[in-house]
Structure formats: C-alpha cells, structure tokens
Amino acid sequence: MSKQRIVILGAGESGTGAAILAGAKGFDVFVSDVSAIRPKYKALLDQHGIAWEENQHTDALILRADEIIKSPGIPDKAPVIRKIAERGIPVISEIEFAGRYTNARMICITGSNGKTTTTMLTFHILSQAGLDVGLAGNVGHSLAFQVATSPHDYYVIELSSFQLDNMYDFKADIAVLLNITPDHLDRYHYELQNYVDAKFRILRNQTELDAFLFWNDDPIIAREIEKHRPEAALYPFSDTGHPSLKGHVAGGKLIIETLNGIFTMDQNKIALKGAHNLYNSMAAGIAAKILDIHDEKIRASLADFIGVEHRLEKVSRVRGVDYINDSKATNVNSCWYALQSINTKIVLILGGTDKGNDYSEIEPFVLKKVRALIFLGVDNAKLHAFFDHKVAEIEDARSMEEAVNLAYRIARKGDTVLLSPCCASFDLFENYEDRGNQFKTCVRNL
C-alpha cells in the first residue's frame, strides 16, 4: 500500500514546519512554493529529506495529493487553489494538521487588533509561572515544527482569520476573541460577514469544559454570540462594571473572576498603557487565572511585560519630537488605537497596500490631532480621495527615508511623528517588520 501523499503550498515558517511533521509521521511529502524559498528553510527541508520546488507550482506533482496544507498567505483565488478545489482535494492549515498529533492544552487568540500583544503577554505569564509552554501561530515557531521536534504541554497560539479558514477538527481549550473590525476584506469578497464568520471559527468543537473569552462591548461579537450560542463557559471582559463580566475595572483595580477565585491588581501597576492594552491585559490575565496560575505570578508578569516590537514602539526623541513605530497597524482600527493614545499634535505616516479600507473611522482623530499626513505607498490615490482638503499639509513619499525626512521637516517641537500605516506593507517592503525596521533606522540617522 502506497504512502498517503501530503503536499504543502508555501515554504515559510508554517509550511516548513508542517512538512517536517508530515515527514516524521511517515507521509509522502512534497513542498511547493511559487516564490523563492529562504535558505534557512531549504536547509531544514534538505536536512529532513523532504522534496521541494521553488519559483513555481508543478500541477503534476501537486494535484495527486491526498491532502493539501496551505500557507495562510495564499488566497483561495490563486490558480493552484482553484485547480485543487476542482479536484476535490481537502485543504487544511498547518495548525489543523499539527493539532492531530498533540494533546497539549491550546490557548488560542484572535481578533482584528491586539492579538500579538495578548499572545505574547499570555505566553510571558505562563512561561514565567514555569509551565512547559510553546508560542506559535503568527508569532514564535511553527506549531507543527514544535509538535515534531520539541513538544510542549501548553501552546499559546495567535490565529489569523486566514489560519482559521482552514481549520475543522482543531479545538481551542481557551479561545480569546478580542474584537472584530473590518480587515482583510479583499480576501473575503469585500463582505464583512465572511470575515466575521472566519473569526468565529475559533469556537469550533469547543465544549462546556472549554472557555471563550471576549470583549463585552464589541457589537459584532455580541450579535454573533446570540447566533452561535457557544457551548463553552463565557468570560466577557470590559472596563465597565456590568455584573456578568469576568474581567472589569473598579476603584482603580483590575478584577478577574474565574472558578479558581478572584484576582485583583492595581490598574496603574499594569505595564501596558492605554485602553486597548487594558483589554489585552485582561484577556491574558483571565486565561492565566483559568489555568490556575498563582496570583502573584500573574501580577508580576502583567507588571514587567515589555511591549511588542512595531506596536506603538517609542523609537527616539529628536529635537523635541517623539517618533513612534506602529508599523504593525495594518488596518484602520489599529491606527485608531494609536491616534487615540497620543495627546500631542501628530505627523502621521500612512499608506501601503489597501485591503478595502474605510478611513472614516479615523477621520475625527485626523481632523483633531493630525498636523500633516505623509502617504507612503506606490498608489496613494484612495488616500488622496479621502483626505485631500481635510488636512492642511499632505505629502507623498516613495521610500521610508523620504517619508521620515519629510516628517522631520514638518514636525514642530512637542509633536509626535507616528508611523501607523493602516495598510499592508507589500508594495514597498518585505513585510511590516521590514517597514518598521526601516523607519527605526531612518529615525536614528536623523
């Protein structure tokens, strides 16, 4: 009897990890990437004896698969995915595949904004408390690679809607949904409900023994909970004092209530500042308390956590002007949080690959706080159409160096220069990290 054939599309972190796990489980494995594969991933594939191709997809090698594991970045409209669909070959995500081979407890975090910070903070609490925990999904190492080479008892996993799209039997023991605002609509036929449905896949297969944590004030989440009627125990959180809340603020204290008791902490001792970070800290704290981590461990970790790179990251102060790197703000709502958190006049750098954005959400802050706009992108037409005549000074830049130099010229003492692009980075940069790193380099060269 021939081996079952698994083909993996995309040879980045998730694809390479999936390939190594599939190889370890005895499958006939082939990896195909339409782009060049990074040398470190080629070396890993070769080390594990896995066949691969780059810069192409060969139909004859792909379409005889029994199952396909798809990189989250590949859209359903890609020609190779359409051919796979026509053949009726099942397509799953790396997380779905890895979940078959571990009984670890899964703490899974999604949302339009804040999921990386919440994931990193939850991982920080669990690891500082001495749990055997791995970090996976959009951050850390591939879940499949960890399951294959260094399995853990717990995993904290950041899940994008793209990863959730191709998950079926996987189950989150603790599911966290931070918020839902329009994002990635270009991948969801410009229908918000399609994106919402993807986010709510985090509830799949949960039972009454599991937990669902969510921001209580999100109107979309409230509506969808009524529709889905989750079986899991519900843990709503907010900064209001509603009696149903499992996480809230009262008298300057963060208060968390689970079956393992009540946790309290002075709000001013939480390391992360701003309303959105309060919610991120609540979610991480509730997850930790559900796992029965000692209160003093939770308090210590919430107090000493250092924020995520490229998320409201203070870079430098030059001639009395603060420069903040928020390159991870790849949607409008992320930029909204950044603008909300700054109390000075702002020179705002935004632009990139538009994902179906509606800029009206940030318009009130722009009108009130923004001294000048700098559009950093290949095609800034949509930004101009929305913002022209609303802000006194608008400039275009085609490189980060040009954008930072323009900001340096425009900003006045006491202002903040904020890179918070609202858009994906792929028109001018490799990714949001590259964009943020270029910003930091240019600022430090001023």
Coordinates of N, CA and C in Angstrom, one line a residue, residues 108-201:
C108 N -5.8 29.9 22.4 CA -5.8 30.4 21.0 C -6.4 31.8 21.0
I109 N -5.7 32.8 20.4 CA -6.1 34.2 20.5 C -6.3 34.7 19.1
T110 N -7.4 35.4 18.8 CA -7.7 36.1 17.6 C -8.4 37.4 17.8
G111 N -8.6 38.1 16.8 CA -9.1 39.5 16.8 C -8.5 40.3 15.8
S112 N -9.2 41.4 15.4 CA -8.7 42.3 14.4 C -7.4 43.1 14.9
N113 N -7.4 43.4 16.2 CA -6.3 44.1 16.8 C -6.0 43.6 18.2
G114 N -4.7 43.7 18.5 CA -4.2 43.3 19.8 C -3.8 41.9 20.0
K115 N -4.0 41.1 19.0 CA -3.8 39.6 19.2 C -2.3 39.3 19.4
T116 N -1.4 40.0 18.8 CA 0.0 39.7 19.0 C 0.4 40.1 20.4
T117 N 0.0 41.3 20.9 CA 0.3 41.7 22.2 C -0.2 40.7 23.2
T118 N -1.5 40.3 23.1 CA -2.2 39.4 24.0 C -1.5 38.1 24.0
T119 N -1.2 37.6 22.8 CA -0.5 36.3 22.7 C 0.9 36.3 23.4
M120 N 1.6 37.3 23.2 CA 3.0 37.4 23.8 C 2.9 37.6 25.3
L121 N 1.9 38.4 25.7 CA 1.7 38.6 27.2 C 1.2 37.3 27.9
T122 N 0.3 36.6 27.3 CA -0.2 35.3 27.8 C 1.0 34.3 27.9
F123 N 1.8 34.2 26.8 CA 2.9 33.3 26.8 C 3.9 33.8 27.9
H124 N 4.1 35.1 28.1 CA 5.0 35.6 29.1 C 4.6 35.1 30.5
I125 N 3.3 35.3 30.8 CA 2.7 34.9 32.1 C 3.0 33.4 32.3
L126 N 2.6 32.6 31.3 CA 2.7 31.1 31.5 C 4.1 30.6 31.6
S127 N 5.0 31.2 30.8 CA 6.4 30.8 30.9 C 7.1 31.2 32.2
Q128 N 6.7 32.4 32.7 CA 7.3 32.9 33.9 C 6.8 32.1 35.1
A129 N 5.6 31.5 35.0 CA 5.0 30.7 36.0 C 5.6 29.3 36.0
G130 N 6.4 29.0 35.0 CA 7.1 27.7 35.0 C 6.4 26.6 34.2
L131 N 5.3 27.0 33.4 CA 4.7 26.0 32.6 C 5.5 25.6 31.4
D132 N 5.4 24.4 30.9 CA 6.1 24.0 29.7 C 5.2 24.4 28.5
V133 N 5.5 25.6 28.0 CA 4.6 26.3 27.0 C 5.4 26.7 25.7
G134 N 4.7 26.5 24.6 CA 5.3 26.9 23.3 C 4.5 28.1 22.8
L135 N 5.1 28.9 22.0 CA 4.5 30.1 21.3 C 4.4 29.8 19.8
A136 N 3.2 30.0 19.2 CA 3.0 29.5 17.9 C 2.0 30.4 17.1
G137 N 1.7 30.0 15.9 CA 0.8 30.7 15.0 C 1.5 31.8 14.3
N138 N 1.0 33.1 14.4 CA 1.6 34.2 13.7 C 2.9 34.6 14.3
V139 N 3.2 34.2 15.5 CA 4.4 34.5 16.3 C 5.1 33.3 16.7
G140 N 6.3 33.4 17.1 CA 7.1 32.2 17.6 C 7.4 31.2 16.5
H141 N 7.5 30.0 16.8 CA 7.9 29.0 15.8 C 6.6 28.2 15.4
S142 N 6.7 27.6 14.2 CA 5.6 26.8 13.7 C 5.1 25.8 14.7
L143 N 3.8 25.7 14.9 CA 3.2 24.7 15.8 C 3.6 23.3 15.4
A144 N 3.5 23.1 14.1 CA 3.8 21.7 13.6 C 5.3 21.4 13.9
F145 N 6.2 22.3 13.7 CA 7.6 22.1 14.0 C 7.8 21.8 15.4
Q146 N 7.2 22.5 16.3 CA 7.3 22.2 17.7 C 6.8 20.9 18.1
V147 N 5.6 20.5 17.6 CA 5.0 19.2 17.9 C 5.9 18.1 17.4
A148 N 6.6 18.3 16.3 CA 7.5 17.3 15.7 C 8.8 17.2 16.5
T149 N 9.4 18.3 16.9 CA 10.7 18.3 17.4 C 10.9 18.7 18.9
S150 N 10.0 19.4 19.5 CA 10.1 19.8 20.9 C 8.7 20.0 21.5
P151 N 7.9 19.0 21.7 CA 6.6 19.1 22.1 C 6.4 19.7 23.5
H152 N 5.4 20.5 23.7 CA 5.1 21.2 25.0 C 3.7 20.7 25.5
D153 N 3.5 21.1 26.8 CA 2.2 20.7 27.4 C 1.2 21.8 27.1
Y154 N 1.6 23.0 26.8 CA 0.7 24.1 26.5 C 1.2 24.8 25.3
Y155 N 0.3 25.4 24.5 CA 0.7 26.3 23.4 C -0.2 27.5 23.5
V156 N 0.4 28.7 23.3 CA -0.3 29.9 23.2 C -0.2 30.3 21.7
I157 N -1.3 30.4 21.0 CA -1.3 30.5 19.5 C -2.0 31.7 19.1
E158 N -1.4 32.5 18.3 CA -2.0 33.7 17.7 C -2.6 33.2 16.3
L159 N -3.9 33.3 16.2 CA -4.6 32.8 14.9 C -5.1 34.0 14.1
S160 N -4.7 34.0 12.9 CA -5.3 35.0 11.9 C -6.6 34.4 11.3
S161 N -7.4 35.2 10.7 CA -8.6 34.7 10.1 C -8.2 33.7 9.0
F162 N -7.1 33.9 8.3 CA -6.6 33.0 7.2 C -6.3 31.6 7.8
Q163 N -5.7 31.6 9.0 CA -5.5 30.2 9.6 C -6.8 29.6 10.0
L164 N -7.7 30.3 10.5 CA -9.0 29.8 11.0 C -9.8 29.3 9.8
D165 N -9.6 29.9 8.6 CA -10.4 29.4 7.5 C -10.2 28.0 7.2
N166 N -9.1 27.4 7.4 CA -8.8 26.0 7.0 C -8.6 25.1 8.2
M167 N -9.4 25.4 9.3 CA -9.4 24.6 10.5 C -10.7 24.0 10.7
Y168 N -10.8 22.7 11.0 CA -12.0 21.9 11.0 C -12.2 21.1 12.3
D169 N -11.2 20.3 12.6 CA -11.4 19.4 13.8 C -10.5 20.0 15.0
F170 N -9.7 21.0 14.8 CA -8.9 21.5 15.8 C -9.8 22.2 16.9
K171 N -9.3 22.1 18.2 CA -10.1 22.7 19.2 C -9.3 23.6 20.1
A172 N -9.8 24.8 20.4 CA -9.1 25.6 21.4 C -9.7 25.3 22.8
D173 N -8.8 25.0 23.8 CA -9.3 24.8 25.2 C -9.7 26.2 25.8
I174 N -8.9 27.2 25.5 CA -9.3 28.6 25.8 C -9.2 29.4 24.5
A175 N -10.3 29.9 24.1 CA -10.4 30.7 22.9 C -10.6 32.2 23.3
V176 N -9.8 33.1 22.7 CA -9.9 34.5 23.0 C -10.2 35.3 21.8
L177 N -11.3 36.1 21.8 CA -11.7 36.9 20.7 C -11.7 38.3 21.2
L178 N -10.7 39.1 20.8 CA -10.5 40.5 21.3 C -11.5 41.5 20.8
N179 N -11.7 41.5 19.5 CA -12.6 42.5 18.8 C -12.7 42.1 17.4
I180 N -13.7 42.7 16.7 CA -13.8 42.5 15.2 C -14.1 43.8 14.6
T181 N -13.2 44.2 13.7 CA -13.4 45.4 12.9 C -13.0 45.1 11.5
P182 N -13.5 45.8 10.5 CA -13.2 45.4 9.1 C -11.7 45.3 8.8
D183 N -11.3 44.1 8.3 CA -9.9 43.9 7.9 C -9.8 42.8 6.9
H184 N -8.8 42.8 6.0 CA -8.6 41.8 5.0 C -9.8 41.6 4.1
L185 N -10.6 42.6 3.9 CA -11.9 42.4 3.2 C -11.6 42.0 1.7
D186 N -10.4 42.3 1.2 CA -10.0 41.9 -0.1 C -10.0 40.4 -0.2
R187 N -9.7 39.7 0.9 CA -9.7 38.2 0.9 C -11.1 37.6 1.1
Y188 N -12.0 38.5 1.5 CA -13.4 38.0 1.9 C -14.5 38.6 1.0
H189 N -14.1 38.8 -0.3 CA -15.1 39.2 -1.3 C -15.7 40.5 -0.9
Y190 N -15.0 41.3 -0.1 CA -15.5 42.6 0.4 C -16.8 42.5 1.2
E191 N -17.0 41.3 1.8 CA -18.2 41.1 2.7 C -17.7 40.9 4.1
L192 N -18.1 41.9 5.0 CA -17.6 41.8 6.4 C -18.1 40.5 7.0
Q193 N -19.3 40.0 6.7 CA -19.8 38.8 7.4 C -18.9 37.6 7.1
N194 N -18.3 37.6 5.9 CA -17.4 36.4 5.6 C -16.2 36.5 6.6
Y195 N -15.7 37.7 6.8 CA -14.5 37.8 7.8 C -15.0 37.5 9.2
V196 N -16.1 38.0 9.6 CA -16.7 37.7 10.9 C -16.8 36.1 11.1
D197 N -17.4 35.5 10.1 CA -17.5 34.0 10.2 C -16.2 33.3 10.4
A198 N -15.2 33.8 9.7 CA -13.8 33.2 9.8 C -13.3 33.4 11.3
K199 N -13.5 34.6 11.9 CA -13.1 34.8 13.3 C -13.8 33.8 14.2
F200 N -15.1 33.6 14.0 CA -15.9 32.8 14.9 C -15.6 31.3 14.8
R201 N -14.8 30.9 13.8 CA -14.3 29.5 13.7 C -13.5 29.1 14.9

